Short mmCIF file of C-alpha atoms in Angstrom, two decimals:
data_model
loop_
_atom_site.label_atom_id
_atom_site.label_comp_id
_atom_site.label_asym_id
_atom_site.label_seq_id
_atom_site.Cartn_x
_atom_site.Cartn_y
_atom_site.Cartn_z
CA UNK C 21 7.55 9.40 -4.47
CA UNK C 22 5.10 9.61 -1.54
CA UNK C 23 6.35 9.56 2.19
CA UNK C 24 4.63 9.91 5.39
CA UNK C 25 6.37 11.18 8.02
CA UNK C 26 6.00 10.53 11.77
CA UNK C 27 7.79 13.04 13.97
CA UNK C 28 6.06 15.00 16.55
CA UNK C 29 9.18 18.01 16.99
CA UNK C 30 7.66 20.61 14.72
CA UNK C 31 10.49 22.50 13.75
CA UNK C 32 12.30 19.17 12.88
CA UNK C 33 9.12 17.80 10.95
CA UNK C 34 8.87 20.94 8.71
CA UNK C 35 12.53 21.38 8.56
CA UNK C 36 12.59 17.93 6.73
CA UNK C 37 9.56 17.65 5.29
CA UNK C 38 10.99 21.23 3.52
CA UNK C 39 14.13 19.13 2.26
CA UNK C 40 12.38 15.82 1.12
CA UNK C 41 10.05 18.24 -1.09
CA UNK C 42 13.65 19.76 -2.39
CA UNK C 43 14.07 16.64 -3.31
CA UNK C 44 11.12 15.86 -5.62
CA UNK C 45 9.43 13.95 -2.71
CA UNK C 46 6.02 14.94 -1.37
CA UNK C 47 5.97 14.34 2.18
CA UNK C 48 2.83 14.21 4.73
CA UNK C 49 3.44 14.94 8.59
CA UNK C 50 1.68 13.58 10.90
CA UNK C 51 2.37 14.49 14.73
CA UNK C 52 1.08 11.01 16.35
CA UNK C 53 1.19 7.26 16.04
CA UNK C 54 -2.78 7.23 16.41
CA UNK C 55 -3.69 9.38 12.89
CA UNK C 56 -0.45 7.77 11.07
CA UNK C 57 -2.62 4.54 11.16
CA UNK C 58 -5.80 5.95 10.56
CA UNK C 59 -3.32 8.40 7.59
CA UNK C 60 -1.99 4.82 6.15
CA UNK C 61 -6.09 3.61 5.50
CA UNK C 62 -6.36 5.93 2.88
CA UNK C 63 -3.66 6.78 1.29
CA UNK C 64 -0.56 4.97 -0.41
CA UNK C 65 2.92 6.09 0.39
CA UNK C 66 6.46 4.53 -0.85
CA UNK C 67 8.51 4.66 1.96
CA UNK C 68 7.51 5.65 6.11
CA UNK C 69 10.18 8.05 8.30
CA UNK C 70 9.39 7.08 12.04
CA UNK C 71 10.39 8.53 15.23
CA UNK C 72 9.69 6.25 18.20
CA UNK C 73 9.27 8.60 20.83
CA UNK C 74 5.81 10.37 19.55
CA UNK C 75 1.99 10.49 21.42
CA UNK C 76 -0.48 8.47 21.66
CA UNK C 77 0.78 5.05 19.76
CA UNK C 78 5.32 5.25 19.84
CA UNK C 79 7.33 4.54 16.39
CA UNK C 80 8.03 1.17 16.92
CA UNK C 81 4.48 -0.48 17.74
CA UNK C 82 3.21 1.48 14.61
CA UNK C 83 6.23 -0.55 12.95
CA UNK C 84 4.59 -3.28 13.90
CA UNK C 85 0.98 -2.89 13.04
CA UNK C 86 2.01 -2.03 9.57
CA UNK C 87 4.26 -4.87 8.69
CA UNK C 88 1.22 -6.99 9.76
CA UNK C 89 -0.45 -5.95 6.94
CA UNK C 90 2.35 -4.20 4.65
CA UNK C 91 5.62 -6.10 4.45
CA UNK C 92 6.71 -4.26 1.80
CA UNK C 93 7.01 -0.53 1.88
CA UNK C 94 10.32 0.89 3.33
CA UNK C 95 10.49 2.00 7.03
CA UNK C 96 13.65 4.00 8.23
CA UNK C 97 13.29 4.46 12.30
CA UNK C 98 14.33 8.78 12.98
CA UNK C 99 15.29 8.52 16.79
CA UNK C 100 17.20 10.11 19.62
CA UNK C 101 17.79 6.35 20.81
CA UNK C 102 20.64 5.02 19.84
CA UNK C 103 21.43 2.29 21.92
CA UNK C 104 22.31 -1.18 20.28
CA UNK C 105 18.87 -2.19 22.32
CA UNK C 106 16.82 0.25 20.85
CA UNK C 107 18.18 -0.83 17.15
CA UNK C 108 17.24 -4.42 17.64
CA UNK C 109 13.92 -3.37 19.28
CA UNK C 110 13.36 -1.61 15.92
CA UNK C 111 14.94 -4.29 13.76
CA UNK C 112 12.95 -7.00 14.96
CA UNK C 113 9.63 -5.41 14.62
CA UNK C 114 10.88 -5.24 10.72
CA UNK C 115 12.25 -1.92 10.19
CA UNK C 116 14.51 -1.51 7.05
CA UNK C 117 16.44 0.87 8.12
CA UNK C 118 18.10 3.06 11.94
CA UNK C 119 19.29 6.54 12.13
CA UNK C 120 19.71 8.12 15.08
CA UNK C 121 19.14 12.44 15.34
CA UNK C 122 20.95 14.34 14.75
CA UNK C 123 21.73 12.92 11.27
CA UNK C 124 22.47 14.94 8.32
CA UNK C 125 19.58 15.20 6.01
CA UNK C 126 21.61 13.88 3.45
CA UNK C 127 22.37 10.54 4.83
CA UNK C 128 18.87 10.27 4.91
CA UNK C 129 18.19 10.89 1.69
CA UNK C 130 21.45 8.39 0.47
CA UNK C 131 19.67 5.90 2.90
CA UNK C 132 15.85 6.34 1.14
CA UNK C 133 17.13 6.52 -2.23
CA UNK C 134 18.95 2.72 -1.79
CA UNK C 135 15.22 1.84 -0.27
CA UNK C 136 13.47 2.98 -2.67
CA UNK C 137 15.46 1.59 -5.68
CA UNK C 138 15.36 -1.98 -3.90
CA UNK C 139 12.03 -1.61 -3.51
CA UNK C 140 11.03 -0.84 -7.35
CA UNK C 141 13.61 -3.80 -8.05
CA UNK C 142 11.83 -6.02 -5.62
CA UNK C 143 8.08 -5.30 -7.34
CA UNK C 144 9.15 -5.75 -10.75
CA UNK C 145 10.66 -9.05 -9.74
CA UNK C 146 7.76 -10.16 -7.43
CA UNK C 147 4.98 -10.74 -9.86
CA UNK C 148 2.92 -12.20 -7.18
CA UNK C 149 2.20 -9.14 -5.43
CA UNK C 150 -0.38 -6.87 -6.91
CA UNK C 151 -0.74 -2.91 -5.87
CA UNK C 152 -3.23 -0.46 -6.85
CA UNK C 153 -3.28 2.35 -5.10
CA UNK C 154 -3.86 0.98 -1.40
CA UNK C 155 -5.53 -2.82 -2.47
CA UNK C 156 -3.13 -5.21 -2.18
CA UNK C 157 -3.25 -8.68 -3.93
CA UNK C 158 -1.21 -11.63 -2.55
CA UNK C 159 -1.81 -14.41 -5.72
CA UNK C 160 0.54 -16.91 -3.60
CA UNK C 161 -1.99 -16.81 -0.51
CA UNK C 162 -4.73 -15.92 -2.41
CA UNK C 163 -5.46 -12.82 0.32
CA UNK C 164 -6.16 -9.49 -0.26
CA UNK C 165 -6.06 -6.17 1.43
CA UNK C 166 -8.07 -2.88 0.91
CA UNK C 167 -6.17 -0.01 3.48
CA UNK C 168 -4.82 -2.27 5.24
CA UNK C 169 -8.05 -4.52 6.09
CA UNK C 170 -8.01 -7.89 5.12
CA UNK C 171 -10.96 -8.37 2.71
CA UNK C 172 -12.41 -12.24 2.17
CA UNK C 173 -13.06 -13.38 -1.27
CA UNK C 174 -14.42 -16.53 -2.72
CA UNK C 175 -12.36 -17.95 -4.97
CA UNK C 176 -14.14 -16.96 -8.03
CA UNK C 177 -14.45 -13.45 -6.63
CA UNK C 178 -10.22 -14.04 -6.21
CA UNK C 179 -9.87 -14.65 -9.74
CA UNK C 180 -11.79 -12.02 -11.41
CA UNK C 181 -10.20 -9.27 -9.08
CA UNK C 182 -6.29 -11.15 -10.47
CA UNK C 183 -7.91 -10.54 -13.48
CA UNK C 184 -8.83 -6.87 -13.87
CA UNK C 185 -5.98 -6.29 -12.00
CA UNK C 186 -3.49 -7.75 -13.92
CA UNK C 187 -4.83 -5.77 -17.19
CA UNK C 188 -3.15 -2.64 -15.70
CA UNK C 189 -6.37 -0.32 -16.05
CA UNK C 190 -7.17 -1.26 -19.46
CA UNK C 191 -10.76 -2.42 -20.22
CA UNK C 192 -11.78 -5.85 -20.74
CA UNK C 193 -15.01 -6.97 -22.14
CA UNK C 194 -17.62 -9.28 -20.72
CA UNK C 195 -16.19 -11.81 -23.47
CA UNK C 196 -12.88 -11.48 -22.64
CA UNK C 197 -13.63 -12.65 -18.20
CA UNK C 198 -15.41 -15.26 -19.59
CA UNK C 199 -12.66 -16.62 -21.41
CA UNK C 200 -10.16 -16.28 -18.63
CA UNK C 201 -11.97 -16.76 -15.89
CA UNK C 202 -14.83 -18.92 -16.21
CA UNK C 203 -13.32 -20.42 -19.37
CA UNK C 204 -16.65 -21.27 -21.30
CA UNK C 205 -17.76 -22.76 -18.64
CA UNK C 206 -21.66 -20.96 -18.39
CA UNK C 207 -23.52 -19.02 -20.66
CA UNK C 208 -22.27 -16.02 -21.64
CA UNK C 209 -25.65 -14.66 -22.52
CA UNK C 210 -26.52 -14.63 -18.66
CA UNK C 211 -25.67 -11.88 -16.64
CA UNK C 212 -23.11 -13.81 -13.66
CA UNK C 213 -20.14 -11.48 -14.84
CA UNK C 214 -22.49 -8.40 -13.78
CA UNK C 215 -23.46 -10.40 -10.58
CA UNK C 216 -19.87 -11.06 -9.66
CA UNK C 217 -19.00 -7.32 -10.71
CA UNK C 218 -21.16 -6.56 -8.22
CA UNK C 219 -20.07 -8.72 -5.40
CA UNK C 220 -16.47 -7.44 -5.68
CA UNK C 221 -17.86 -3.59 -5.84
CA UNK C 222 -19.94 -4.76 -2.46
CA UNK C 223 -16.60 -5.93 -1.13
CA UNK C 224 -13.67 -3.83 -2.69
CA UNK C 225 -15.49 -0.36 -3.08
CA UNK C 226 -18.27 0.21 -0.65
CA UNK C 227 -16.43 1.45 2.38
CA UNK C 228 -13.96 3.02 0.59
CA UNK C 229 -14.31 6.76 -1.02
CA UNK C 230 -11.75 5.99 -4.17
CA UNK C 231 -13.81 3.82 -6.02
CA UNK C 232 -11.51 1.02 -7.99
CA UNK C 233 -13.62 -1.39 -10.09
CA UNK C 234 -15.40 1.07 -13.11
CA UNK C 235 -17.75 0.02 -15.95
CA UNK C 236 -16.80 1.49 -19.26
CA UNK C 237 -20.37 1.16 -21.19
CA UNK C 238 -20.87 -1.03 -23.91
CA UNK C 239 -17.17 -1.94 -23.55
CA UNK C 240 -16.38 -3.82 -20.53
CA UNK C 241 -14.55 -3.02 -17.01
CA UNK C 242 -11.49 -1.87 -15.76
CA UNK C 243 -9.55 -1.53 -12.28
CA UNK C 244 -8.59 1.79 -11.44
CA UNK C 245 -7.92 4.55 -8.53
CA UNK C 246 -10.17 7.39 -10.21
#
């Protein structure tokens, strides 16, 4: 499990980061509210630890810039505050979860761990959210998200990218998208799977240094982090 911490006291920050990796966590620290966000573009983590009171951009308005693109991935609020205004503050901008310093590390980690196992309950139950490493594919609203940047898609474009996606990084031929995506309904002999390939790479890839949408030659393609 990936987390991403937000905690600008140094000695607290390596202090816990030191007992989440204990833990069998990896944990990255970042020191401001300004490179979490920019952190959070290219990279996937499974839960967020956020103090409020750090530089640049505080705890609680990155809260709320992420849940306007994530609404899924856990966020426990670290704070000195603990007044019942500064819980709802945090609360309404859609944080999961409130502990107020000092806390013993091991709350903490009781308090992740029920996250965390809600979380994986919630995803296998939720069909209608797709994640691969940081694209995000909402089937219900037909809307998807690259780093937290909505991306636009035709519908056509939508479909193909539900497809690959929802073969789990296994390979499917030129055949096989025809079938399930355009079902018959062109020639298969001309090349508008490679054109539509392409528009999604144009869209999903480009600006993006982890490439997800591979050709597997003389096979098919596949939808991967590599």
């Amino acid at each position: 499990m990936n987390i991403l911490l937000l905690e600008d006291d140094l000695i607290l920050s390596a202090e816990l980061s030191k007992f989440l990796e204990s833990n069998q966590f990896t944990c990255d620290k970042i020191y401001d509210g300004e490179t979490f966000l920019r952190q959070i573009k290219n990279n996937s983590y499974d839960l967020y630890l956020l103090d409020i009171n750090v530089p640049k951009i505080n705890g609680l308005d990155v809260c709320q810039t992420v849940r306007s693109f994530d609404k899924n991935t856990p966020i426990i609020i670290i704070s000195a505050y603990g007044d019942i205004s500064d819980k709802k503050d945090a609360f309404t901008r859609l944080a999961d979860d409130y502990l107020v310093k000092p806390f013993q590390f091991e709350e903490l980690l009781l308090r992740m761990n029920s996250l965390l196992r809600r979380k994986v309950s919630s995803e296998n139950i939720d069909s209608e959210i797709i994640r691969i490493d940081d694209l995000i594919i909402n089937k219900t609203e037909q809307k998807v998200f690259r780093a937290g940047n909505e991306i636009a898609l035709t519908l056509k474009e939508f479909q193909l990218l539900v497809y690959l996606a929802e073969a789990q990084g296994r390979t499917v031929s030129k055949q096989q998208i025809t079938e399930n995506v355009w079902e018959h309904n062109f020639n298969t002999n001309t090349n508008t799977v490679e054109v539509y390939i392409n528009f999604l790479r144009k869209k999903i890839d480009k600006e993006y240094k982890v490439k997800l949408i591979h050709t597997r030659s003389g096979f098919g393609y596949y939808l991967n982090p590599l």
